[in-house]
Each structure stands twice: as structure tokens, then as C-alpha cells.
Amino acid sequence: VDANLYGGDIRSRMLEFMGVPSYVDASPRIIPVSDNVFIVRVSRNTERQAIAALSFIKSIGNTKLGLCTIKTSGTIKSLLKAARSSEQR
Amino acid sequence: MYYFDFVMADLSQYSRLTSKLGFRKIFSPNEVSVVKSIRAAQPSGRSILISSDNRELSKSPRAGSIVGVIFEDMAVRKMLMSELRDSGKFLVFAAWQIVSEDSTEAVARIRKARELARNALHIGVPLAIASLAPSIDDVYSSMQLIEMAMLIGAGEETSRRMLNAMGELLYDTKKKK
């Protein structure tokens, strides 16, 4: 999945599963890291709802897929570091 | 607390998947099989029975090779749940019973799972949750499975235990051998 292309689709599916009030609270943004890794930035204390919503996304566009949450953190910097180190390994 | 998952597909080709997803161990179908009838369960092995047939399910508390039971239709069976509690077998929720692409269907599934989980917690059956993934696309991380357990009404501590207890029982047994 190219998160640059599918960022809007991922967010619209999150809206479907979170509902408008929770989605507005979370205000998710997609930050691509590599071809199949991306960061979902959400507001503090809404990460659990975002994790649950991501579990329900089984396709984006015509592509069937499964999304797994690997790590949650308070800063994007540490998530980028973790994503890059896991790619190198 | 260590977390364990169970899958229905062979995921051995995906290296480092276990640690990436936050598990201590992901049990493969060779280690813990998912069977539709008790006859199909390996006597020496450990199996999870999945069925909506009351006759088949009613044999599960006395079957030594069955470690957990999945109510395929998620119907509440109070008598059977009491027997499962007494025999120490787990009532297992598979992630694919809860997840649906269609949001309306997902709400219906979650409500049904909630009713079952509420009754199970009241009766005191040991609960477990696993992805039981039929393919790599259906694998979930430990974080996601904990959130799913919380969606069906388990508290945070119970959710974590749901991801730990059944795996720890089997993992320890294997280590002792």
C-alpha cells in the first residue's frame, strides 16, 4: 500500500468506523514511512479508538489487505526511529 | 505479561513476525489445530474446537485434546459455559468473528460478542482471544487484539489475560516436555 496514494482512503475508512465525534477528536493524519509502513498521528488519548478502527480496515480501493499496529508512541521521531531500525534488521 | 496468538495459516515464511506484533509466541496450526469436530482433534495434541452444533459442543468439556472452544454462531449457552468453567477449558473469541468490512455488520457482530462475553464473565468461564488468521492479511498485533477484547466488554486487565492465559498454559506444557 502506498500511503501517499491511499492516505485519504484510510482516513475515510477510519471515519466510518470511529464516527464523526471521535474522528474529529482524533483528527488523524497519515505519514508515510515506506511502501508498507506508515504512521497514523492522532490526538492524545484517542489512540485506542484509532487502533480499533484500523483493525476493521480490510481493503483500500481494490486492494485487499490487513493493517497491523506495531508501536504507539508520544513522538513521531521515536516511531520513525523504530520503523527504520526494524527495516534495517 | 506475555501475549500469545494462534493462527490457522502457515506463517513460517514471515520472519520476525512474532516479535514485531508484540507476541511471545504465535502457535502454528501444527502446534494447536482448529477442528470442526472432536473426532478430528489429535489425541496427543492440543486443539481448539469450532462449532455451532450443540451436540458436538457438549462433548468438548470432557475431551482431553480440546483446550478451547469457539461458539461459531456466538450464541449464549449457559449450561455449556458452566461445564467449560468446571473443566478449565477456554471460551475463545476469534478476531474474524468480530471484524467485518461493513460497519453495520461489524456493529451487529460486536453486540453479539458482547452479550456472549458478558454472560461468560458472569459465569466465570476462562476467556481467550486470538486472531486465528486464515491468511497473513488477517493477522493482528497484540495491541489490536487487546482493543478488540475491550470492544466486546472485557476490562483492560481481563483483555490482557485473554491474550495470555491459554497460550501460557500451552507454552509452559511444551517447555516442561
Tab-separated table of C-alpha atoms in Angstrom:
chain	number	residue	atom	x	y	z
A	1	VAL	CA	0.000	0.000	0.000
A	2	ASP	CA	1.343	3.405	-0.925
A	3	ALA	CA	0.224	5.582	1.962
A	4	ASN	CA	0.706	8.729	-0.178
A	5	LEU	CA	-1.975	7.478	-2.543
A	6	TYR	CA	-4.233	5.782	-0.016
A	7	GLY	CA	-3.962	8.185	2.940
A	8	GLY	CA	-7.372	9.685	2.136
A	9	ASP	CA	-8.953	6.233	1.816
A	10	ILE	CA	-7.506	5.098	5.147
A	11	ARG	CA	-8.839	8.221	6.858
A	12	SER	CA	-12.291	7.858	5.315
A	13	ARG	CA	-12.482	4.228	6.491
A	14	MET	CA	-11.376	5.355	9.959
A	15	LEU	CA	-14.190	7.934	9.899
A	16	GLU	CA	-16.655	5.166	9.020
A	17	PHE	CA	-15.625	3.042	11.995
A	18	MET	CA	-14.938	5.789	14.553
A	19	GLY	CA	-17.912	8.034	13.849
A	20	VAL	CA	-17.761	11.807	13.351
A	21	PRO	CA	-17.289	12.951	17.004
A	22	SER	CA	-14.446	10.501	17.720
A	23	TYR	CA	-12.839	11.169	14.342
A	24	VAL	CA	-12.852	14.927	14.927
A	25	ASP	CA	-11.348	14.390	18.399
A	26	ALA	CA	-8.640	12.155	16.971
A	27	SER	CA	-8.046	14.215	13.776
A	28	PRO	CA	-5.835	11.503	12.207
A	29	ARG	CA	-3.064	12.277	9.740
A	30	ILE	CA	-1.193	9.657	7.701
A	31	ILE	CA	2.590	9.959	7.495
A	32	PRO	CA	4.180	7.503	5.025
A	33	VAL	CA	7.436	5.850	6.126
A	34	SER	CA	7.982	3.217	3.426
A	35	ASP	CA	5.980	1.129	0.941
A	36	ASN	CA	4.118	-0.812	3.602
A	37	VAL	CA	4.718	1.145	6.799
A	38	PHE	CA	3.018	4.369	7.793
A	39	ILE	CA	2.421	6.404	10.917
A	40	VAL	CA	-1.067	7.480	11.966
A	41	ARG	CA	-0.842	10.662	14.005
A	42	VAL	CA	-3.824	11.150	16.304
A	43	SER	CA	-4.608	13.401	19.272
A	44	ARG	CA	-3.634	12.284	22.740
A	45	ASN	CA	-5.990	9.770	24.417
A	46	THR	CA	-7.662	8.809	21.113
A	47	GLU	CA	-5.016	6.268	20.065
A	48	ARG	CA	-7.014	3.291	21.346
A	49	GLN	CA	-10.002	4.178	19.189
A	50	ALA	CA	-7.675	4.603	16.220
A	51	ILE	CA	-6.092	1.169	16.827
A	52	ALA	CA	-9.538	-0.445	16.970
A	53	ALA	CA	-10.680	1.381	13.819
A	54	LEU	CA	-7.562	0.320	11.883
A	55	SER	CA	-8.328	-3.336	12.717
A	56	PHE	CA	-11.572	-3.106	10.763
A	57	ILE	CA	-9.950	-1.895	7.533
A	58	LYS	CA	-9.640	-4.972	5.311
A	59	SER	CA	-9.354	-3.281	1.915
A	60	ILE	CA	-8.307	0.033	0.444
A	61	GLY	CA	-9.528	0.828	-3.032
A	62	ASN	CA	-9.494	-2.525	-4.787
A	63	THR	CA	-6.593	-3.864	-2.727
A	64	LYS	CA	-7.342	-6.439	-0.031
A	65	LEU	CA	-5.062	-6.073	2.979
A	66	GLY	CA	-4.683	-6.224	6.733
A	67	LEU	CA	-3.329	-3.405	8.854
A	68	CYS	CA	-1.252	-4.194	11.939
A	69	THR	CA	-0.279	-1.663	14.561
A	70	ILE	CA	3.339	-2.209	15.504
A	71	LYS	CA	4.086	0.527	18.009
A	72	THR	CA	2.498	3.512	19.687
A	73	SER	CA	4.496	6.430	20.979
A	74	GLY	CA	4.100	10.033	22.059
A	75	THR	CA	6.506	11.333	19.435
A	76	ILE	CA	6.757	10.811	15.680
A	77	LYS	CA	10.550	10.931	15.984
A	78	SER	CA	10.702	7.723	18.040
A	79	LEU	CA	8.238	5.975	15.726
A	80	LEU	CA	10.369	6.876	12.693
A	81	LYS	CA	13.445	5.581	14.511
A	82	ALA	CA	11.681	2.294	15.373
A	83	ALA	CA	10.330	1.871	11.824
A	84	ARG	CA	13.764	2.452	10.252
A	85	SER	CA	15.562	0.139	12.660
A	86	SER	CA	13.019	-2.642	12.044
A	87	GLU	CA	13.543	-2.240	8.292
A	88	GLN	CA	17.319	-2.476	8.644
A	89	ARG	CA	17.149	-5.652	10.723
B	1	MET	CA	2.757	-10.339	30.896
B	2	TYR	CA	3.498	-12.286	27.711
B	3	TYR	CA	0.974	-12.434	24.884
B	4	PHE	CA	0.292	-15.398	22.621
B	5	ASP	CA	-1.581	-15.779	19.350
B	6	PHE	CA	-2.940	-18.723	17.384
B	7	VAL	CA	-3.198	-18.839	13.595
B	8	MET	CA	-4.759	-21.173	11.048
B	9	ALA	CA	-2.239	-20.413	8.287
B	10	ASP	CA	1.412	-21.356	7.980
B	11	LEU	CA	3.253	-18.102	8.580
B	12	SER	CA	6.742	-19.584	8.967
B	13	GLN	CA	7.956	-17.672	5.903
B	14	TYR	CA	7.393	-14.341	7.654
B	15	SER	CA	10.439	-13.894	9.849
B	16	ARG	CA	10.333	-11.745	12.980
B	17	LEU	CA	6.535	-11.516	12.766
B	18	THR	CA	6.098	-12.719	16.355
B	19	SER	CA	8.198	-10.012	17.981
B	20	LYS	CA	7.002	-7.296	15.571
B	21	LEU	CA	3.392	-7.919	16.535
B	22	GLY	CA	4.213	-7.989	20.238
B	23	PHE	CA	3.782	-11.709	20.936
B	24	ARG	CA	5.912	-14.166	22.864
B	25	LYS	CA	4.809	-16.920	20.514
B	26	ILE	CA	2.395	-17.417	17.636
B	27	PHE	CA	1.142	-21.017	17.691
B	28	SER	CA	1.059	-22.542	14.212
B	29	PRO	CA	-1.653	-24.988	13.049
B	30	ASN	CA	0.836	-27.852	13.633
B	31	GLU	CA	1.083	-26.963	17.312
B	32	VAL	CA	-2.535	-26.060	18.023
B	33	SER	CA	-5.050	-27.066	15.381
B	34	VAL	CA	-8.532	-25.681	14.874
B	35	VAL	CA	-11.005	-28.532	14.346
B	36	LYS	CA	-14.686	-28.697	13.493
B	37	SER	CA	-15.312	-31.954	15.382
B	38	ILE	CA	-13.742	-33.682	18.374
B	39	ARG	CA	-13.002	-36.733	16.219
B	40	ALA	CA	-10.707	-34.598	14.058
B	41	ALA	CA	-8.699	-33.443	17.091
B	42	GLN	CA	-5.311	-35.043	17.549
B	43	PRO	CA	-5.387	-37.127	20.778
B	44	SER	CA	-1.813	-36.253	21.680
B	45	GLY	CA	-2.026	-32.666	20.570
B	46	ARG	CA	-3.966	-29.624	21.535
B	47	SER	CA	-6.927	-28.414	19.534
B	48	ILE	CA	-9.472	-25.642	19.524
B	49	LEU	CA	-12.974	-26.784	18.643
B	50	ILE	CA	-15.062	-24.502	16.460
B	51	SER	CA	-18.701	-25.405	16.059
B	52	SER	CA	-22.260	-24.191	16.360
B	53	ASP	CA	-23.584	-27.755	16.744
B	54	ASN	CA	-24.822	-28.219	20.307
B	55	ARG	CA	-24.156	-31.984	20.311
B	56	GLU	CA	-20.546	-31.524	19.263
B	57	LEU	CA	-20.001	-28.637	21.667
B	58	SER	CA	-21.492	-30.546	24.601
B	59	LYS	CA	-18.732	-33.195	24.306
B	60	SER	CA	-15.958	-30.610	24.498
B	61	PRO	CA	-15.697	-30.255	28.319
B	62	ARG	CA	-14.804	-33.963	28.594
B	63	ALA	CA	-12.438	-34.104	25.595
B	64	GLY	CA	-8.840	-34.110	26.757
B	65	SER	CA	-7.409	-32.901	23.473
B	66	ILE	CA	-9.596	-29.783	23.372
B	67	VAL	CA	-8.081	-26.742	25.048
B	68	GLY	CA	-10.609	-24.133	23.933
B	69	VAL	CA	-13.977	-23.810	22.256
B	70	ILE	CA	-15.260	-21.281	19.742
B	71	PHE	CA	-19.024	-20.798	19.534
B	72	GLU	CA	-19.226	-20.192	15.796
B	73	ASP	CA	-22.662	-18.605	15.994
B	74	MET	CA	-21.771	-16.676	19.193
B	75	ALA	CA	-25.000	-17.894	20.812
B	76	VAL	CA	-25.171	-17.885	24.606
B	77	ARG	CA	-25.119	-21.448	26.035
B	78	LYS	CA	-25.168	-21.033	29.793
B	79	MET	CA	-25.129	-24.734	30.768
B	80	LEU	CA	-22.235	-25.487	28.480
B	81	MET	CA	-20.344	-22.440	29.692
B	82	SER	CA	-20.702	-23.666	33.287
B	83	GLU	CA	-19.285	-27.047	32.226
B	84	LEU	CA	-16.416	-25.325	30.410
B	85	ARG	CA	-15.653	-23.340	33.557
B	86	ASP	CA	-15.595	-26.532	35.679
B	87	SER	CA	-13.329	-28.332	33.206
B	88	GLY	CA	-10.988	-25.337	32.873
B	89	LYS	CA	-11.407	-25.006	29.120
B	90	PHE	CA	-11.329	-21.643	27.411
B	91	LEU	CA	-14.111	-19.905	25.542
B	92	VAL	CA	-12.232	-18.449	22.593
B	93	PHE	CA	-13.144	-15.421	20.502
B	94	ALA	CA	-11.609	-15.345	17.028
B	95	ALA	CA	-10.859	-11.910	15.593
B	96	TRP	CA	-12.700	-12.741	12.375
B	97	GLN	CA	-15.892	-13.270	14.411
B	98	ILE	CA	-15.758	-9.606	15.403
B	99	VAL	CA	-14.206	-7.861	12.404
B	100	SER	CA	-16.258	-7.062	9.340
B	101	GLU	CA	-15.632	-4.727	6.428
B	102	ASP	CA	-19.194	-3.488	6.580
B	103	SER	CA	-19.668	-1.184	9.569
B	104	THR	CA	-23.326	-2.186	10.125
B	105	GLU	CA	-22.352	-5.870	10.150
B	106	ALA	CA	-19.428	-5.068	12.455
B	107	VAL	CA	-21.778	-3.414	14.968
B	108	ALA	CA	-24.097	-6.460	14.901
B	109	ARG	CA	-21.156	-8.829	15.448
B	110	ILE	CA	-19.723	-6.767	18.297
B	111	ARG	CA	-23.128	-6.630	20.024
B	112	LYS	CA	-23.480	-10.398	19.756
B	113	ALA	CA	-19.934	-10.974	21.006
B	114	ARG	CA	-20.583	-8.549	23.880
B	115	GLU	CA	-23.622	-10.496	25.007
B	116	LEU	CA	-21.660	-13.741	24.941
B	117	ALA	CA	-18.671	-12.202	26.742
B	118	ARG	CA	-20.896	-10.595	29.390
B	119	ASN	CA	-22.544	-13.950	30.181
B	120	ALA	CA	-19.199	-15.747	30.110
B	121	LEU	CA	-17.633	-13.268	32.535
B	122	HIS	CA	-20.663	-13.581	34.820
B	123	ILE	CA	-20.428	-17.394	34.809
B	124	GLY	CA	-16.665	-17.290	35.191
B	125	VAL	CA	-15.507	-19.150	32.073
B	126	PRO	CA	-11.854	-18.522	31.241
B	127	LEU	CA	-11.841	-16.330	28.118
B	128	ALA	CA	-9.298	-16.088	25.332
B	129	ILE	CA	-8.957	-14.067	22.157
B	130	ALA	CA	-6.830	-14.938	19.129
B	131	SER	CA	-6.557	-13.822	15.543
B	132	LEU	CA	-6.875	-17.449	14.256
B	133	ALA	CA	-5.844	-15.939	10.955
B	134	PRO	CA	-6.594	-17.975	7.840
B	135	SER	CA	-4.061	-15.815	5.915
B	136	ILE	CA	-1.388	-13.191	6.543
B	137	ASP	CA	-3.917	-10.394	5.836
B	138	ASP	CA	-5.934	-11.451	8.876
B	139	VAL	CA	-3.125	-11.318	11.413
B	140	TYR	CA	-3.431	-8.692	14.143
B	141	SER	CA	-0.960	-7.296	16.630
B	142	SER	CA	-1.311	-7.791	20.382
B	143	MET	CA	-2.370	-4.146	20.709
B	144	GLN	CA	-5.216	-4.663	18.251
B	145	LEU	CA	-6.411	-7.869	19.911
B	146	ILE	CA	-6.466	-6.145	23.313
B	147	GLU	CA	-8.580	-3.356	21.820
B	148	MET	CA	-10.924	-5.941	20.279
B	149	ALA	CA	-11.305	-7.648	23.654
B	150	MET	CA	-12.143	-4.288	25.176
B	151	LEU	CA	-14.668	-3.653	22.393
B	152	ILE	CA	-16.569	-6.768	23.432
B	153	GLY	CA	-16.775	-5.547	27.004
B	154	ALA	CA	-13.753	-7.004	28.788
B	155	GLY	CA	-11.879	-4.646	31.076
B	156	GLU	CA	-8.245	-3.817	30.406
B	157	GLU	CA	-6.819	-6.389	32.826
B	158	THR	CA	-9.203	-9.090	31.567
B	159	SER	CA	-8.321	-8.237	27.953
B	160	ARG	CA	-4.639	-8.714	28.649
B	161	ARG	CA	-5.340	-12.003	30.407
B	162	MET	CA	-7.429	-13.139	27.415
B	163	LEU	CA	-4.319	-12.818	25.283
B	164	ASN	CA	-2.083	-14.524	27.801
B	165	ALA	CA	-3.779	-17.371	29.671
B	166	MET	CA	-4.391	-20.023	27.010
B	167	GLY	CA	-1.016	-19.508	25.345
B	168	GLU	CA	0.842	-19.582	28.639
B	169	LEU	CA	-0.823	-22.862	29.584
B	170	LEU	CA	0.296	-24.495	26.323
B	171	TYR	CA	3.680	-22.811	26.215
B	172	ASP	CA	4.564	-23.994	29.728
B	173	THR	CA	3.332	-27.513	28.982
B	174	LYS	CA	5.555	-27.697	25.926
B	175	LYS	CA	8.542	-26.347	27.837
B	176	LYS	CA	8.105	-28.927	30.605
B	177	LYS	CA	8.124	-31.712	27.991
